[in-house]
């Protein structure tokens, strides 16, 4: 129940027994104002600043209406109203601002001094946001977020220095360790400020239609309530759990040879992912794709027939698509002729460099362009026989572009991935293929969850670095889970090979260990395949094969966790704090451990040349998966961790213990 309580020179708004908003004339809860945007973009990287900012705290506020579930506050100087509506332990805020020049809003929400804050999209090297300012603008996260020689060399080439908050997915939402949660439906630029002890601040470059603040008994309950608002992803097709999706490129003959090689090792394979199904081109960044969403008859002759042959072997065929078109291709010419491309201020197709060659973005604010793109996916992909694809990009809308709808690109920028997800979803559902076909994205936005199949963590370096390599994929997955994303995976082995960064056998095998305990196991050859070790090299093939068998054997557990996510919004791969919140201070020291469901504790080896690994076991009774040795919780243990035996423990009273015991 919502309650308004008078305090000295102001009021306090309570939801149950928790204070949500506190307002005094000295410390107003709301500020309104105006500012001018200064956004510069280059290859999906953005410099976001503002000029001429003038914010005015709203000091005079008086109550117009008040009841247990509806409160209306009038703002000073006839500037409008704030409306609070309570329902089921949630307060919805809406605004009626009379001054049309107002395009900035700042809102303060009460905080508990010791609470931790999680969520807000995707982050690569941190989980708790307390003490940080989190900008909300999707972009290329960049390669190199460290202060080292590699970062300096990359930055000098791209003229972009990545920061910790640069990510493919950023939304104005969070949950706290004490069960509080927050969501804003505003899609333009915003900032979440968690640097103050007594309040959290949300700053938006516009006026949200709705802001929701809620309280729940526990953090786990808060995540359930938040995902009810955000929506939950569609279930993955069951075939995904049959084995690994092998990333292979180079044409039909290469695919056939690699399939023959891995079958002899009893590798469990569910699909073949050929990102070059529509052709390739070479750029200074490496081996890149030809962005024309029709199969390449030279690389993959008679592709529909080849796909049918693969299905007879219980293998699915997957491809690739994105939001761009390569100039000079047939689909580009068709889109240009029909006016389906995003334009610059001269009303010409806007060339966007990715990273060094131009591509043209399809304008999803144009209903005809959306339908056209959806038809391309139906006709050229699903009806050809593809069972899935990477639906890449979504972060590149330039701030000075011209959109068909007339919408401001500053407001639409963070919405583009939602439209991209919806187009892919509708193409699948309208053909009745939702149980057979899925897609995976790396760009996220407000409200895209309900249309999304799977999310992958973007482009990691092929190394063990905390900010960019294997650990960053783990961290990103856990933060995504606290942001409502349940089906998440990474490029097994990483993606980005640059300079002296080349994928080693050890890295690939350690990544395979981790991937076996996620919802999807999928490899990638990387941007420079010739420099990388792959799943079918002599020194890796047996180890990768073993982990695919473990992944496949876990299918009943994978599906159980999927069903649990559908019902509760709790992700399969989850932070340990969701179940052991009373140990939160200890658990924060072990950020790269996670629970795969409630019953498996997974501690990936994220450093080179390790034969043993330390693991923190929370308060429970645990069994080491490989040795079957039993342990009690609330202690640090050291276990042997040779390659192929990732540190994993199961709860002694798990109903899946018989299944787990078959894995070793």
XYZ file of C-alpha atoms in Angstrom:
664
model
C 0.000 0.000 0.000
C 1.212 3.497 -0.892
C 1.239 6.164 1.798
C 2.138 9.869 1.829
C 3.618 11.060 5.128
C 4.312 14.677 6.094
C 7.839 15.515 7.263
C 9.550 18.824 8.025
C 9.154 21.082 4.976
C 8.082 18.216 2.753
C 6.768 14.699 2.465
C 7.828 11.072 2.300
C 6.225 8.531 -0.028
C 6.136 4.982 1.342
C 5.377 1.711 -0.363
C 4.586 -0.719 2.423
C 7.258 -0.021 5.014
C 9.892 1.146 2.528
C 10.505 4.802 1.775
C 10.542 5.374 -1.978
C 10.706 9.150 -2.377
C 11.616 11.913 0.061
C 10.996 15.562 -0.802
C 11.919 18.769 0.979
C 12.388 22.304 -0.274
C 16.116 21.937 0.416
C 16.369 18.523 -1.282
C 13.654 18.280 -3.980
C 12.989 14.828 -5.465
C 12.471 16.239 -8.982
C 14.308 18.643 -11.266
C 13.258 19.792 -14.729
C 15.168 21.723 -17.338
C 16.613 22.033 -20.789
C 19.819 21.029 -22.544
C 21.255 20.696 -26.029
C 22.710 17.409 -27.223
C 26.225 17.105 -28.610
C 26.623 13.571 -29.956
C 29.391 12.547 -32.350
C 29.459 9.053 -33.851
C 32.123 7.032 -35.622
C 31.856 3.327 -36.521
C 29.316 2.607 -33.812
C 31.290 4.568 -31.197
C 29.743 7.667 -29.688
C 30.907 10.705 -27.805
C 27.827 11.874 -25.879
C 27.900 15.317 -24.285
C 25.471 18.175 -23.753
C 25.612 21.949 -23.881
C 23.606 24.817 -22.341
C 22.198 22.670 -19.549
C 19.888 24.452 -17.136
C 18.207 22.320 -14.473
C 15.706 23.749 -11.996
C 14.836 21.871 -8.809
C 11.075 21.724 -8.295
C 10.884 23.011 -4.734
C 7.201 23.822 -4.404
C 5.035 20.727 -4.594
C 1.539 20.360 -3.158
C -0.952 17.510 -3.031
C -3.977 17.751 -5.340
C -5.377 14.252 -4.816
C -4.472 11.541 -2.328
C -5.709 8.019 -1.701
C -4.141 4.652 -0.904
C -3.422 3.937 -4.590
C -3.528 7.318 -6.355
C -1.671 10.548 -5.552
C -1.417 13.662 -7.712
C 1.178 16.326 -6.978
C 1.037 19.766 -8.566
C 4.419 21.295 -9.414
C 5.453 24.860 -8.719
C 4.797 27.714 -11.164
C 2.007 25.778 -12.908
C 4.636 23.543 -14.467
C 2.478 20.444 -14.440
C 1.757 17.384 -12.347
C 3.317 14.159 -11.176
C 0.913 11.245 -10.810
C 1.623 8.244 -8.590
C -0.473 5.107 -9.066
C 0.045 2.047 -6.848
C -0.755 -1.527 -7.791
C 0.610 -4.742 -6.266
C 3.628 -3.182 -4.538
C 4.539 -1.081 -7.560
C 4.295 2.666 -7.965
C 3.887 3.959 -11.503
C 4.946 7.577 -12.049
C 3.648 9.602 -14.962
C 4.217 13.256 -15.763
C 2.166 16.102 -17.181
C 4.695 18.828 -17.967
C 3.163 22.042 -19.288
C 6.340 23.736 -20.524
C 7.100 22.298 -23.965
C 10.711 23.483 -23.792
C 11.480 21.051 -20.961
C 13.599 18.186 -22.307
C 15.514 17.116 -19.215
C 14.271 15.337 -16.089
C 16.093 14.233 -12.937
C 14.440 12.038 -10.313
C 15.818 11.025 -6.916
C 14.799 7.702 -5.360
C 15.528 6.758 -1.761
C 18.413 4.352 -1.173
C 19.609 2.192 1.675
C 23.231 2.842 2.469
C 24.316 -0.817 2.269
C 22.222 -2.006 -0.687
C 23.868 -3.284 -3.873
C 22.558 -2.401 -7.332
C 22.538 -4.782 -10.295
C 21.308 -4.774 -13.879
C 20.941 -1.913 -16.376
C 21.842 -4.013 -19.421
C 25.281 -5.465 -20.105
C 28.602 -4.770 -18.390
C 31.862 -6.628 -18.865
C 33.975 -6.212 -15.750
C 31.714 -5.285 -12.829
C 28.409 -6.280 -11.311
C 27.494 -4.011 -8.388
C 26.819 -0.511 -9.721
C 26.907 1.188 -6.343
C 29.328 4.102 -6.377
C 29.191 4.439 -10.173
C 27.512 6.636 -12.771
C 26.058 4.496 -15.575
C 25.326 6.270 -18.908
C 22.560 4.646 -20.956
C 23.468 4.703 -24.641
C 24.075 1.565 -26.677
C 27.229 1.446 -28.764
C 30.141 -0.693 -29.808
C 31.832 -1.598 -26.530
C 35.222 -1.405 -28.199
C 38.274 -3.616 -28.003
C 40.550 -2.929 -25.054
C 39.195 -1.421 -21.849
C 42.499 -1.559 -20.002
C 45.385 0.827 -19.502
C 47.942 -1.178 -21.425
C 49.878 -1.176 -24.685
C 47.227 -3.145 -26.572
C 44.481 -0.633 -25.710
C 46.716 2.275 -26.691
C 47.463 0.721 -30.090
C 43.813 -0.096 -30.811
C 42.642 3.334 -29.680
C 45.177 5.045 -31.928
C 43.779 3.123 -34.897
C 40.065 3.596 -34.160
C 40.232 7.036 -32.493
C 38.069 5.587 -29.732
C 38.964 4.715 -26.161
C 36.434 2.246 -24.718
C 35.182 2.838 -21.195
C 33.703 0.433 -18.683
C 30.118 1.455 -19.459
C 30.307 1.059 -23.251
C 28.113 -1.895 -24.150
C 25.679 -3.220 -26.745
C 22.792 -3.175 -24.270
C 21.828 -0.443 -21.814
C 18.404 0.153 -20.287
C 17.076 2.356 -17.462
C 16.349 -0.454 -15.019
C 17.918 -1.980 -11.928
C 17.254 -4.201 -8.960
C 18.748 -3.914 -5.497
C 19.899 -6.443 -2.939
C 17.062 -5.410 -0.632
C 14.293 -6.135 -3.141
C 13.787 -2.706 -4.664
C 13.529 -2.349 -8.450
C 13.237 0.455 -11.020
C 12.234 0.771 -14.665
C 11.751 3.691 -17.051
C 10.202 3.333 -20.504
C 12.224 6.253 -21.884
C 14.399 5.171 -24.830
C 16.589 8.251 -25.263
C 19.844 9.005 -23.528
C 19.845 8.717 -19.768
C 22.078 8.322 -16.745
C 21.767 6.217 -13.589
C 23.770 7.728 -10.723
C 24.491 5.457 -7.750
C 27.200 7.572 -6.107
C 25.136 8.908 -3.188
C 24.512 7.082 0.077
C 20.890 8.066 0.620
C 19.428 8.283 -2.883
C 19.790 7.069 -6.471
C 19.380 9.571 -9.281
C 17.894 8.986 -12.720
C 18.550 11.627 -15.373
C 16.798 11.523 -18.763
C 17.133 13.601 -21.924
C 13.364 13.763 -22.190
C 10.178 13.062 -20.243
C 9.418 9.363 -19.685
C 5.834 8.264 -20.166
C 6.079 5.900 -17.213
C 8.519 5.102 -14.453
C 7.894 2.100 -12.221
C 9.374 1.668 -8.757
C 8.598 -1.499 -6.849
C 9.470 -3.405 -3.723
C 9.603 -7.166 -3.201
C 10.469 -9.382 -0.206
C 13.774 -10.527 -1.753
C 16.087 -9.707 -4.631
C 14.953 -12.905 -6.343
C 11.318 -11.787 -6.086
C 12.307 -8.361 -7.404
C 13.822 -9.950 -10.509
C 10.606 -11.899 -11.088
C 8.568 -8.705 -10.791
C 10.914 -6.710 -13.031
C 10.913 -9.350 -15.779
C 7.115 -9.327 -15.690
C 7.389 -5.689 -16.756
C 10.224 -6.161 -19.260
C 8.879 -9.384 -20.755
C 10.652 -12.731 -21.064
C 12.353 -14.303 -24.052
C 10.765 -16.962 -26.211
C 11.850 -20.519 -25.445
C 14.735 -21.935 -27.424
C 13.939 -24.848 -29.755
C 14.698 -28.142 -28.019
C 17.242 -29.149 -30.696
C 19.603 -26.425 -29.421
C 20.351 -28.628 -26.391
C 21.348 -31.649 -28.511
C 24.933 -30.473 -28.871
C 27.257 -27.722 -30.003
C 26.522 -25.339 -32.877
C 29.753 -25.381 -34.883
C 30.901 -22.111 -36.388
C 32.258 -23.045 -39.822
C 32.854 -20.918 -42.897
C 34.493 -21.390 -46.265
C 31.805 -23.107 -48.309
C 30.019 -26.425 -48.634
C 33.126 -28.573 -49.145
C 34.806 -27.176 -46.026
C 31.651 -27.803 -43.978
C 31.398 -31.409 -45.168
C 35.048 -32.149 -44.324
C 34.783 -30.683 -40.841
C 31.562 -32.563 -40.114
C 33.192 -35.830 -41.161
C 36.179 -35.135 -38.908
C 34.189 -34.375 -35.740
C 31.708 -37.239 -36.174
C 34.599 -39.656 -35.697
C 35.221 -38.235 -32.206
C 31.600 -38.676 -31.128
C 31.240 -34.922 -30.855
C 27.627 -33.950 -30.133
C 26.619 -31.408 -32.780
C 23.200 -29.803 -33.081
C 23.860 -27.364 -35.888
C 26.284 -25.846 -38.371
C 26.545 -22.051 -38.266
C 27.822 -20.672 -41.571
C 27.997 -16.932 -41.156
C 29.324 -16.594 -44.717
C 26.240 -18.220 -46.260
C 25.611 -14.987 -48.176
C 29.231 -14.420 -49.266
C 32.418 -12.845 -47.996
C 34.600 -9.794 -48.520
C 38.028 -8.943 -47.154
C 38.684 -5.709 -45.263
C 41.522 -4.308 -43.175
C 39.781 -5.780 -40.109
C 39.925 -9.289 -41.511
C 37.582 -11.739 -43.198
C 34.202 -10.012 -43.285
C 30.774 -10.811 -44.692
C 28.932 -9.623 -47.760
C 25.776 -8.045 -46.368
C 23.246 -9.196 -48.922
C 20.753 -11.618 -47.402
C 20.621 -14.195 -50.205
C 22.654 -17.379 -50.228
C 25.903 -17.336 -52.185
C 25.586 -19.962 -54.941
C 29.362 -20.251 -55.350
C 30.128 -20.965 -51.702
C 26.954 -22.941 -51.004
C 25.546 -24.305 -54.280
C 22.024 -25.722 -54.045
C 21.854 -24.676 -50.400
C 18.225 -25.813 -49.833
C 19.187 -29.333 -50.895
C 22.317 -29.267 -48.720
C 20.223 -28.207 -45.721
C 17.860 -31.143 -46.293
C 20.840 -33.504 -46.375
C 22.093 -32.079 -43.075
C 18.681 -32.493 -41.445
C 18.733 -36.190 -42.315
C 21.826 -36.329 -40.083
C 19.979 -34.395 -37.335
C 22.032 -31.285 -38.086
C 20.544 -27.821 -38.438
C 21.921 -25.097 -40.675
C 22.253 -21.526 -39.356
C 23.247 -18.276 -41.036
C 23.755 -14.598 -40.407
C 21.901 -11.317 -40.968
C 22.199 -7.770 -39.727
C 20.699 -4.306 -40.044
C 23.042 -3.194 -42.854
C 23.289 -3.716 -46.597
C 26.528 -3.606 -48.586
C 26.485 -0.989 -51.388
C 26.421 -2.539 -54.838
C 24.544 -5.683 -53.837
C 21.095 -6.590 -55.245
C 19.243 -6.039 -51.970
C 20.979 -2.728 -51.422
C 19.853 -1.488 -54.837
C 16.283 -2.577 -54.136
C 16.244 -0.867 -50.734
C 17.780 2.302 -52.150
C 15.287 2.466 -55.014
C 12.368 2.071 -52.607
C 13.662 4.596 -50.092
C 14.129 2.077 -47.282
C 17.516 3.308 -46.030
C 18.364 5.744 -43.247
C 19.547 9.002 -44.785
C 21.754 11.938 -43.891
C 20.642 15.559 -43.835
C 20.999 15.710 -47.618
C 18.462 12.856 -47.866
C 21.067 10.481 -49.279
C 21.786 7.004 -47.858
C 23.905 7.491 -44.767
C 27.201 5.529 -45.013
C 28.161 4.022 -41.657
C 31.614 2.485 -41.335
C 31.739 -0.978 -39.730
C 34.480 -0.773 -38.696
C 36.331 0.617 -41.704
C 34.083 -0.161 -44.708
C 30.667 1.435 -45.330
C 27.291 -0.197 -44.880
C 23.795 1.315 -45.132
C 21.191 0.891 -42.401
C 17.608 -0.135 -43.127
C 15.149 2.386 -41.661
C 12.860 0.430 -39.336
C 10.744 3.520 -38.621
C 9.388 3.023 -42.154
C 6.590 0.401 -41.998
C 7.205 -0.606 -45.619
C 10.918 -1.112 -44.939
C 10.101 -3.254 -41.912
C 7.772 -5.447 -43.927
C 10.341 -5.674 -46.716
C 13.078 -6.777 -44.314
C 10.740 -9.289 -42.708
C 9.901 -10.699 -46.142
C 13.619 -10.998 -46.953
C 14.096 -13.080 -43.787
C 11.093 -15.255 -44.598
C 11.860 -15.797 -48.275
C 15.666 -15.941 -48.305
C 16.334 -17.561 -44.944
C 13.498 -19.499 -43.305
C 11.941 -20.823 -46.504
C 15.395 -21.810 -47.779
C 15.677 -23.972 -44.672
C 17.722 -22.012 -42.118
C 16.946 -22.997 -38.517
C 18.552 -19.931 -37.000
C 20.864 -16.986 -37.482
C 22.893 -14.326 -35.776
C 20.829 -11.124 -35.950
C 23.801 -8.815 -35.613
C 24.221 -5.105 -34.805
C 21.562 -2.551 -33.881
C 23.740 0.039 -32.110
C 24.795 2.236 -35.026
C 21.991 4.775 -35.585
C 23.852 8.095 -36.060
C 22.592 10.965 -33.923
C 22.374 13.266 -36.973
C 20.539 10.856 -39.279
C 17.129 11.415 -40.869
C 14.396 8.884 -40.110
C 11.290 8.154 -42.168
C 8.999 8.641 -39.175
C 10.435 12.050 -38.375
C 11.450 10.785 -34.915
C 14.542 12.238 -33.316
C 17.456 9.804 -33.653
C 18.439 10.846 -30.125
C 15.212 9.291 -28.852
C 15.080 6.418 -31.340
C 18.719 5.324 -31.065
C 18.153 2.979 -28.112
C 14.913 1.642 -29.650
C 16.382 0.310 -32.881
C 17.301 -3.143 -31.464
C 13.708 -3.593 -30.259
C 12.433 -3.091 -33.800
C 15.128 -5.413 -35.131
C 14.102 -8.127 -32.649
C 10.435 -7.676 -33.524
C 11.084 -8.051 -37.268
C 12.956 -11.323 -36.713
C 10.308 -12.601 -34.300
C 7.390 -11.813 -36.610
C 9.119 -13.511 -39.554
C 9.451 -16.703 -37.507
C 6.011 -16.638 -35.904
C 4.102 -15.752 -39.079
C 5.495 -18.901 -40.706
C 4.634 -20.967 -37.622
C 8.280 -21.849 -36.983
C 8.642 -20.689 -33.366
C 9.448 -24.222 -32.146
C 12.033 -24.809 -34.881
C 13.855 -21.539 -35.577
C 15.663 -19.063 -33.325
C 17.905 -16.022 -33.650
C 20.521 -14.475 -31.388
C 21.316 -10.782 -30.945
C 24.045 -8.743 -29.291
C 22.257 -5.353 -29.184
C 19.587 -4.880 -26.545
C 16.994 -2.268 -25.720
C 13.966 -1.552 -23.600
C 11.110 -4.026 -24.229
C 13.009 -6.221 -26.710
C 12.911 -9.205 -24.316
C 9.489 -10.484 -25.361
C 10.579 -10.871 -29.003
C 14.113 -12.113 -28.405
C 15.236 -15.723 -28.772
C 18.786 -15.613 -27.452
C 21.425 -13.029 -26.620
C 25.159 -13.395 -27.042
C 27.734 -11.259 -25.289
C 29.287 -9.628 -28.335
C 32.909 -9.579 -29.429
C 35.361 -10.794 -26.795
C 39.107 -10.885 -27.282
C 40.648 -14.325 -27.732
C 42.357 -14.225 -24.322
C 41.846 -14.447 -20.554
C 41.746 -10.698 -19.863
C 39.241 -9.523 -17.261
C 37.907 -6.568 -19.268
C 37.762 -8.181 -22.726
C 38.352 -11.914 -22.687
C 36.722 -15.041 -21.260
C 35.995 -13.501 -17.824
C 34.184 -10.576 -19.447
C 31.782 -12.993 -21.186
C 30.944 -14.562 -17.820
C 30.429 -11.203 -16.124
C 28.309 -9.901 -18.997
C 26.093 -12.990 -18.846
C 25.477 -12.571 -15.119
C 24.668 -8.867 -15.409
C 22.361 -9.624 -18.348
C 20.570 -12.138 -16.136
C 19.886 -9.354 -13.635
C 18.536 -7.318 -16.556
C 15.917 -9.881 -17.562
C 17.903 -11.816 -20.183
C 17.700 -15.552 -19.494
C 18.993 -17.211 -22.668
C 22.538 -15.912 -23.100
C 25.772 -17.365 -24.446
C 29.087 -16.250 -25.928
C 31.301 -16.948 -28.936
C 33.129 -20.056 -27.737
C 36.806 -19.134 -27.972
C 36.176 -15.406 -28.372
C 35.968 -13.395 -31.580
C 38.499 -10.583 -31.919
C 42.012 -11.445 -33.087
C 44.254 -8.394 -33.429
C 47.973 -7.743 -33.308
C 49.515 -10.436 -31.067
C 46.152 -11.582 -29.654
C 45.617 -15.079 -31.087
C 43.435 -17.889 -29.763
C 45.320 -20.670 -28.002
C 44.298 -24.282 -27.453
C 44.111 -23.687 -23.705
C 41.748 -20.739 -24.097
C 39.465 -22.638 -26.480
C 39.249 -25.629 -24.159
C 38.618 -23.540 -21.052
C 35.894 -21.635 -22.927
C 34.337 -24.944 -24.002
C 34.224 -26.032 -20.347
C 32.321 -22.894 -19.436
C 29.992 -23.036 -22.451
C 28.886 -26.566 -21.562
C 27.171 -25.104 -18.489
C 25.126 -22.460 -20.319
C 21.973 -22.591 -22.432
C 23.751 -22.597 -25.803
C 27.114 -23.948 -26.917
C 28.240 -22.205 -30.116
C 31.706 -21.620 -31.541
C 33.047 -18.842 -33.748
C 36.099 -18.880 -36.028
C 36.757 -15.205 -35.276
C 37.541 -12.225 -37.450
C 40.891 -13.724 -38.523
C 40.341 -17.503 -38.622
C 43.789 -18.215 -40.033
C 45.381 -16.998 -36.788
C 43.227 -19.020 -34.397
C 43.045 -22.515 -32.984
C 39.659 -24.157 -33.707
C 37.490 -26.980 -32.383
C 38.849 -29.479 -34.905
C 42.567 -28.968 -34.346
C 44.468 -32.068 -33.208
C 45.141 -30.649 -29.736
C 41.547 -29.516 -29.111
C 39.139 -31.867 -30.851
C 38.940 -34.547 -28.141
C 38.544 -32.006 -25.335
C 35.849 -30.018 -27.132
C 34.090 -33.261 -28.047
C 33.970 -34.324 -24.397
C 32.408 -31.023 -23.316
C 29.761 -31.294 -26.047
C 28.783 -34.687 -24.650
C 28.442 -33.170 -21.187
C 26.357 -30.302 -22.578
C 24.095 -32.730 -24.429
C 23.714 -35.012 -21.406
C 22.494 -31.994 -19.404
C 19.540 -31.488 -21.769
C 16.862 -32.370 -19.142
C 18.432 -29.858 -16.744
C 18.822 -27.193 -19.469
C 15.120 -27.523 -20.272
C 14.115 -27.498 -16.595
C 15.958 -24.192 -16.148
C 14.361 -22.843 -19.312
C 10.904 -23.645 -17.967
C 11.835 -22.040 -14.649
C 12.832 -18.837 -16.451
C 9.545 -18.799 -18.350
C 7.608 -18.981 -15.075
C 9.715 -16.785 -12.812
C 12.108 -14.707 -14.899
C 15.033 -16.127 -12.929
C 17.810 -16.800 -15.487
C 19.393 -20.249 -15.852
C 22.848 -18.717 -15.369
C 22.606 -16.586 -12.250
C 24.553 -14.676 -9.656
C 24.975 -16.631 -6.445
C 23.517 -13.683 -4.493
C 20.035 -14.550 -5.731
C 20.016 -17.666 -3.536
C 22.547 -16.765 -0.837
C 21.919 -13.062 -0.272
C 22.894 -13.344 3.394
C 26.468 -14.042 2.205
C 26.597 -11.173 -0.229
C 29.853 -9.673 1.059
C 31.689 -12.988 0.709
C 30.160 -13.759 -2.679
C 31.231 -10.424 -4.139
C 34.845 -11.578 -3.803
C 34.110 -14.430 -6.259
C 32.376 -12.670 -9.169
C 33.217 -15.232 -11.855
C 31.553 -18.130 -10.079
C 27.882 -18.615 -10.816
C 24.943 -20.871 -10.230
C 23.575 -22.747 -13.217
C 20.141 -23.163 -11.782
C 19.919 -23.587 -8.047
C 21.658 -26.971 -8.101
C 24.971 -26.436 -9.925
C 27.778 -24.143 -8.810
C 30.203 -23.456 -11.678
C 33.628 -21.840 -11.181
C 35.281 -21.446 -14.615
C 39.075 -21.375 -14.733
C 39.817 -17.900 -16.058
C 43.617 -17.834 -15.834
C 46.331 -19.575 -17.808
C 48.373 -22.570 -16.722
C 46.258 -23.554 -13.718
C 46.008 -27.124 -12.431
C 44.093 -26.270 -9.235
C 41.414 -23.676 -8.555
C 39.973 -22.057 -5.446
C 36.194 -22.035 -5.069
C 33.947 -20.379 -2.495
C 31.066 -22.647 -1.484
C 28.037 -20.854 -0.012
C 25.989 -22.220 2.865
C 24.762 -25.609 1.621
C 25.909 -29.200 1.210
C 27.916 -29.666 -1.969
C 29.346 -32.546 -3.990
C 32.326 -32.064 -6.314
C 31.126 -33.216 -9.739
C 34.278 -35.098 -10.746
C 35.666 -36.585 -7.526
C 32.294 -36.975 -5.741
C 33.902 -35.601 -2.590
C 31.383 -33.919 -0.259
C 31.797 -30.442 1.228
C 29.934 -28.175 3.604
C 29.426 -24.537 2.674
C 30.704 -21.162 3.845
C 34.283 -22.095 3.095
C 36.930 -21.765 0.393
C 38.131 -25.059 -1.071
C 40.878 -25.892 -3.534
C 40.146 -28.552 -6.144
C 42.098 -30.087 -8.995
C 41.181 -28.409 -12.278
C 42.980 -30.017 -15.207
C 41.615 -29.050 -18.604
C 38.385 -30.961 -19.041
C 37.432 -30.808 -15.356
C 36.031 -27.343 -14.777
C 35.308 -26.870 -11.046
C 31.624 -27.753 -10.682
C 29.667 -28.739 -7.574
C 26.085 -29.891 -7.204
C 23.813 -29.583 -4.190
C 23.750 -32.869 -2.321
C 19.946 -32.918 -2.103
C 19.378 -31.999 -5.773
C 16.668 -33.963 -7.540
C 19.031 -34.041 -10.545
C 21.930 -35.694 -8.703
C 21.541 -38.964 -10.615
C 21.867 -37.045 -13.877
C 24.870 -35.119 -12.568
C 26.579 -38.326 -11.497
C 26.500 -39.603 -15.088
C 28.566 -36.672 -16.363
C 31.927 -37.842 -15.069
